[in-house]
Coordinates of C-alpha atoms in Angstrom, one line a residue:
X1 CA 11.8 0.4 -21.6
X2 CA 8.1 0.7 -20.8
X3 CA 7.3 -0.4 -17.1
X4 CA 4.7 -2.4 -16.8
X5 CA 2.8 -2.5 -13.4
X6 CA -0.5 -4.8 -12.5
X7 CA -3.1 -4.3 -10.3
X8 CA -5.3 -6.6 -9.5
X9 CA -8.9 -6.7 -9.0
X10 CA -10.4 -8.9 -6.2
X11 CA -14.2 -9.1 -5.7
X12 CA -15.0 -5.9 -4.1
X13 CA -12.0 -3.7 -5.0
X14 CA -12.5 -0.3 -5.4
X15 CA -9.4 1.2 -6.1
X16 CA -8.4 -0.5 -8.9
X17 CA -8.7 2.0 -11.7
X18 CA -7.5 5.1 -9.2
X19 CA -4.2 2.7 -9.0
X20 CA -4.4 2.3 -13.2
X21 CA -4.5 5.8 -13.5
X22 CA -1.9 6.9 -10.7
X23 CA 0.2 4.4 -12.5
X24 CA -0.3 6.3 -16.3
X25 CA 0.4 9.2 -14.9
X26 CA 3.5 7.8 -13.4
X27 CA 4.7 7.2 -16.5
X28 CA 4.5 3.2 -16.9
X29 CA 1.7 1.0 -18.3
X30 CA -0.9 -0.3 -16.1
X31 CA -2.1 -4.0 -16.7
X32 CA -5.5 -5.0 -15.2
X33 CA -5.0 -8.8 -13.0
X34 CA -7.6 -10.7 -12.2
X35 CA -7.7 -12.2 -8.6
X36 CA -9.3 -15.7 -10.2
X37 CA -6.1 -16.0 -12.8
X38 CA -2.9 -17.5 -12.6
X39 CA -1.4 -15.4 -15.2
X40 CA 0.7 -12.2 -14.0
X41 CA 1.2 -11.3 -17.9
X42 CA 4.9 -10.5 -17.6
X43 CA 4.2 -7.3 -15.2
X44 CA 7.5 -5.9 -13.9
X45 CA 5.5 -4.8 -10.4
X46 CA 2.4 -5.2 -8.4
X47 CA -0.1 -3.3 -6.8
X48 CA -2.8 -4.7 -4.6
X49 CA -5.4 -2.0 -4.1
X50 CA -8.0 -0.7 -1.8
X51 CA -11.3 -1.2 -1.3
X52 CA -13.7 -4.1 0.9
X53 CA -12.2 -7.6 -0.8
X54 CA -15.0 -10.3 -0.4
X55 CA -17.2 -7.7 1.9
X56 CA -14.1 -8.0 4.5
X57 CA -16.1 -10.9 5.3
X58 CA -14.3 -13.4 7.8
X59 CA -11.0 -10.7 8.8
X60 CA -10.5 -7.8 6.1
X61 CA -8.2 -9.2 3.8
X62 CA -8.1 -12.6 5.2
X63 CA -10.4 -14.0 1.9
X64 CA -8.8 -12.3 -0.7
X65 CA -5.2 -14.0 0.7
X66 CA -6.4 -17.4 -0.4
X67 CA -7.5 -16.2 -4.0
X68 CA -5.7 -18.3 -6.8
X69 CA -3.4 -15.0 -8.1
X70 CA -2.0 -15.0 -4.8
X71 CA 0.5 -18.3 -5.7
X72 CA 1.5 -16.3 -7.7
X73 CA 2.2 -13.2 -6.0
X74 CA 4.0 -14.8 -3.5
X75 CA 6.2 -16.3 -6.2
X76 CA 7.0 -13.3 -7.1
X77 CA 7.5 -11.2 -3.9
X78 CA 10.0 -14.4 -3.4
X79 CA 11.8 -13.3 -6.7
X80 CA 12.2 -9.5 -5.8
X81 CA 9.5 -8.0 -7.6
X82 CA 8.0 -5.2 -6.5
X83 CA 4.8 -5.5 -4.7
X84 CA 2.6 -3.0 -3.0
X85 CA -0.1 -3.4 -0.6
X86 CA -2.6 -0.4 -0.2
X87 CA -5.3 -0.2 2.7
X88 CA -7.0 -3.6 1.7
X89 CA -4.2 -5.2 0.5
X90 CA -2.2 -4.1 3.1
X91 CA -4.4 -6.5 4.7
X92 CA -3.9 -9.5 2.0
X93 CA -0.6 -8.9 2.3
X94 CA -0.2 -9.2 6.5
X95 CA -3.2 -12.3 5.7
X96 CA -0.9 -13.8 3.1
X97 CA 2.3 -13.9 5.3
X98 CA 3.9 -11.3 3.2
X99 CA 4.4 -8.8 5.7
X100 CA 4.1 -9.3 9.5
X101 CA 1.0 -8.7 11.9
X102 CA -2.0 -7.7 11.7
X103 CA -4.9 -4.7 11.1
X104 CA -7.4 -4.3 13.4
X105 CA -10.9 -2.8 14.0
X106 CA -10.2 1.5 14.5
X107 CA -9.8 2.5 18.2
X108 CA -12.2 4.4 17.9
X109 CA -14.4 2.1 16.2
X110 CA -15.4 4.6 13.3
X111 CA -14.2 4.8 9.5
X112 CA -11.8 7.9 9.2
X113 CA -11.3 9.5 6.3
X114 CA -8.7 12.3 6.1
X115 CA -6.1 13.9 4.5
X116 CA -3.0 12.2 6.7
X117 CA 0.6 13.4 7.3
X118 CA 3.0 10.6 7.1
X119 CA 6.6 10.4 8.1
X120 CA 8.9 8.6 5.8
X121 CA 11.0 6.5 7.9
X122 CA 12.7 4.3 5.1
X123 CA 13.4 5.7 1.7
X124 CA 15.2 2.7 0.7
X125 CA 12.2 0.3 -0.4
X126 CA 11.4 -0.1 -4.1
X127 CA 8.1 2.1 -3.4
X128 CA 10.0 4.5 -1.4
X129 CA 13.0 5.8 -3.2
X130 CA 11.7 9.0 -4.2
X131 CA 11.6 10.4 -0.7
X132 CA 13.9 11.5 1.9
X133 CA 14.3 9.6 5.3
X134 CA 12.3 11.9 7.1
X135 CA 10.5 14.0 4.9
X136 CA 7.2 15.0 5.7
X137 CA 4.5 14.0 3.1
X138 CA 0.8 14.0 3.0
X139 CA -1.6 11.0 1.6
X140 CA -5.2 10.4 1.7
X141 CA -6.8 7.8 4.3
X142 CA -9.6 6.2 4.7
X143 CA -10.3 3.2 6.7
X144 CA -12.5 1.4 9.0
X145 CA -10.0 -1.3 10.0
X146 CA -6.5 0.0 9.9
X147 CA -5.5 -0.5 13.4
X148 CA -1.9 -1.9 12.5
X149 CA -0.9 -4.5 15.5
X150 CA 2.2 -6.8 16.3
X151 CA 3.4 -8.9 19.2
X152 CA 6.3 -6.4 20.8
X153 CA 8.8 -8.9 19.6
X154 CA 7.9 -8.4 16.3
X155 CA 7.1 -4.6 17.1
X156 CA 10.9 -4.7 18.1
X157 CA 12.8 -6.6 15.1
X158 CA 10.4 -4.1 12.4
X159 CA 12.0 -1.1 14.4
X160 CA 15.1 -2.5 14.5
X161 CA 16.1 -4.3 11.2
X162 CA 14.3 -0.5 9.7
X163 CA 11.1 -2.2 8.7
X164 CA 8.9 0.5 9.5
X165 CA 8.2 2.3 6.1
X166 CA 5.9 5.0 7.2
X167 CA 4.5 6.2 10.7
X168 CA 1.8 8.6 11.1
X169 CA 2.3 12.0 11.6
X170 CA 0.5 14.7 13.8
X171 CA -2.1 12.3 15.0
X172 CA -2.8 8.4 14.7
X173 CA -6.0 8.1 13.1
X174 CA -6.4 4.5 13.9
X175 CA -4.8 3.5 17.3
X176 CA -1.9 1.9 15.2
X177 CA 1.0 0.1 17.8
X178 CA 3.9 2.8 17.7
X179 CA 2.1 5.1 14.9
X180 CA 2.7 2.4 11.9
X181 CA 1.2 3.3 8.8
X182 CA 3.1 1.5 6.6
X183 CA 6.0 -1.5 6.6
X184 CA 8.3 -3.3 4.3
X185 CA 9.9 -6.6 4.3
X186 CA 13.5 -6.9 5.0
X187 CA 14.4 -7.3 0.9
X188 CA 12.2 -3.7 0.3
X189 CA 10.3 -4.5 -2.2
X190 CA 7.0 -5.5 -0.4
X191 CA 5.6 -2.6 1.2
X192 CA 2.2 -2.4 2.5
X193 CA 0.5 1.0 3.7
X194 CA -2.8 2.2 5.0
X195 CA -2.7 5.5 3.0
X196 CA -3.5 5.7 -0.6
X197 CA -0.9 7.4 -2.2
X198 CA -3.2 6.8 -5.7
X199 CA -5.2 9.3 -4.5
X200 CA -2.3 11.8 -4.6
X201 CA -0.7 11.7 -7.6
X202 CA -2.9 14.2 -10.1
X203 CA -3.0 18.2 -9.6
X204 CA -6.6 19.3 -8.7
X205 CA -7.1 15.9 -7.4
X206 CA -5.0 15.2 -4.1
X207 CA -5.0 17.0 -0.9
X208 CA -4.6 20.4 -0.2
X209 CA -1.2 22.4 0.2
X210 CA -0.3 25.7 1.0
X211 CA 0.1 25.8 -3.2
X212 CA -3.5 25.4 -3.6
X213 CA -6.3 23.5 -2.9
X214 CA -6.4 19.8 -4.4
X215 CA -2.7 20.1 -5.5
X216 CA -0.3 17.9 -3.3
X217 CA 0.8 15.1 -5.5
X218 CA 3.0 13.1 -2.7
X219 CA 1.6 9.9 -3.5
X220 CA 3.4 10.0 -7.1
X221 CA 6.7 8.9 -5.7
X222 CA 5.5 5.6 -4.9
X223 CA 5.0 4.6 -8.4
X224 CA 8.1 6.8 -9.6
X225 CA 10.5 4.8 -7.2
X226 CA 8.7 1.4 -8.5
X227 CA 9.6 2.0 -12.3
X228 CA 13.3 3.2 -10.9
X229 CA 13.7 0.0 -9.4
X230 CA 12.1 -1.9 -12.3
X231 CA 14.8 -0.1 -14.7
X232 CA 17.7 -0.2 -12.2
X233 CA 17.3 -4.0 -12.1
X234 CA 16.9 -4.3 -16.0
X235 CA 19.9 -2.4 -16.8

């Protein structure tokens, strides 16, 4: 079976084609989405990537939520697809309901851009399966409005019911509520995430280990867990 996983392109996207690839070299087919379609093409999965949707006029993200594809994404967060929301559509995703609160201006009111240590705090997700509960991975950031904020209710239940996917690791790069860098919804296959594992998934690309410089791949497993669940479910 050949997984098939979409990505779609919004009006100032700029990730798109660093998802495509981390999804080849995942093993699974990338299929390019268009934010003004209705058509998902039969995708088993989907990836909303990074980048500055519609200028991040309005709220970042907040634009992008009302394209016309995202009927359809709901649809199919509804059915158990796998979706994943990265850095900018993290945003569309908290914008579009999908997930729960909000991303803010930085604290320190500057874009970061780093190499960032995340904790994995629930390997259970369909993006997450790959890792350990606990383990210790690192994944590029880069952000001007990743401030990830909640009500303490909410703050509460996501701790709680396990919602938190990832928390930073080392140092919170964004003023994030309670070091969230990432969250799922309570079925696990929605996860949104600030990071961008797609910039971690070649050798001589990703950030540096004590291997070598530009070698840590961490941000394969997200797509690797993704066509697990795919097949798991089609078997």
């Amino acid at each position: 079976m050949t997984v098939r996983i979409g990505v779609i392109t919004f009006p100032g996207s700029l990730d798109d084609r660093d998802a495509q690839r981390a999804i080849r070299i995942a093993g699974a087919e990338p299929v390019a989405l268009w934010h003004g379609s209705h058509d998902l093409d039969g995708v088993d999965a989907l990836v909303l990537p990074g980048g500055f949707s519609y200028g991040d006029y309005l709220r970042s993200g907040a634009i992008a939520a009302l394209s016309p594809i995202m009927t359809e994404v709901k649809d199919a967060a509804a059915s158990g697809m796998p979706v994943l929301g990265i850095c900018n559509g993290f945003q569309m995703l908290v914008e579009a309901h999908l997930l729960p609160g909000g991303l803010i201006r930085n604290d320190n009111q500057h874009f970061v851009r780093r190499d960032q240590r995340l904790t994995v705090e629930n390997s259970s997700t369909a993006w997450t399966s790959a890792f350990e509960q606990g383990q210790e991975i690192v994944i590029p950031l880069k952000n001007g409005e990743g401030g990830y904020i909640a009500n303490e209710d909410t703050l509460d239940r996501l701790e709680g019911e396990g919602l938190v996917a990832f928390r930073y690791a080392g140092v919170n790069p964004n003023g994030s509520l309670r070091d969230i860098a990432g969250i799922t919804n309570p079925a696990g296959n929605v996860v949104g995430l600030m990071p961008h594992p797609e910039h971690a998934t070649e050798p001589g690309f990703g950030p540096d280990t004590a291997s070598a410089m530009r070698s840590g791949v961490d941000g394969l497993g997200f797509f690797t867990s993704a066509i697990e669940a795919v097949v798991r479910v089609a078997a």
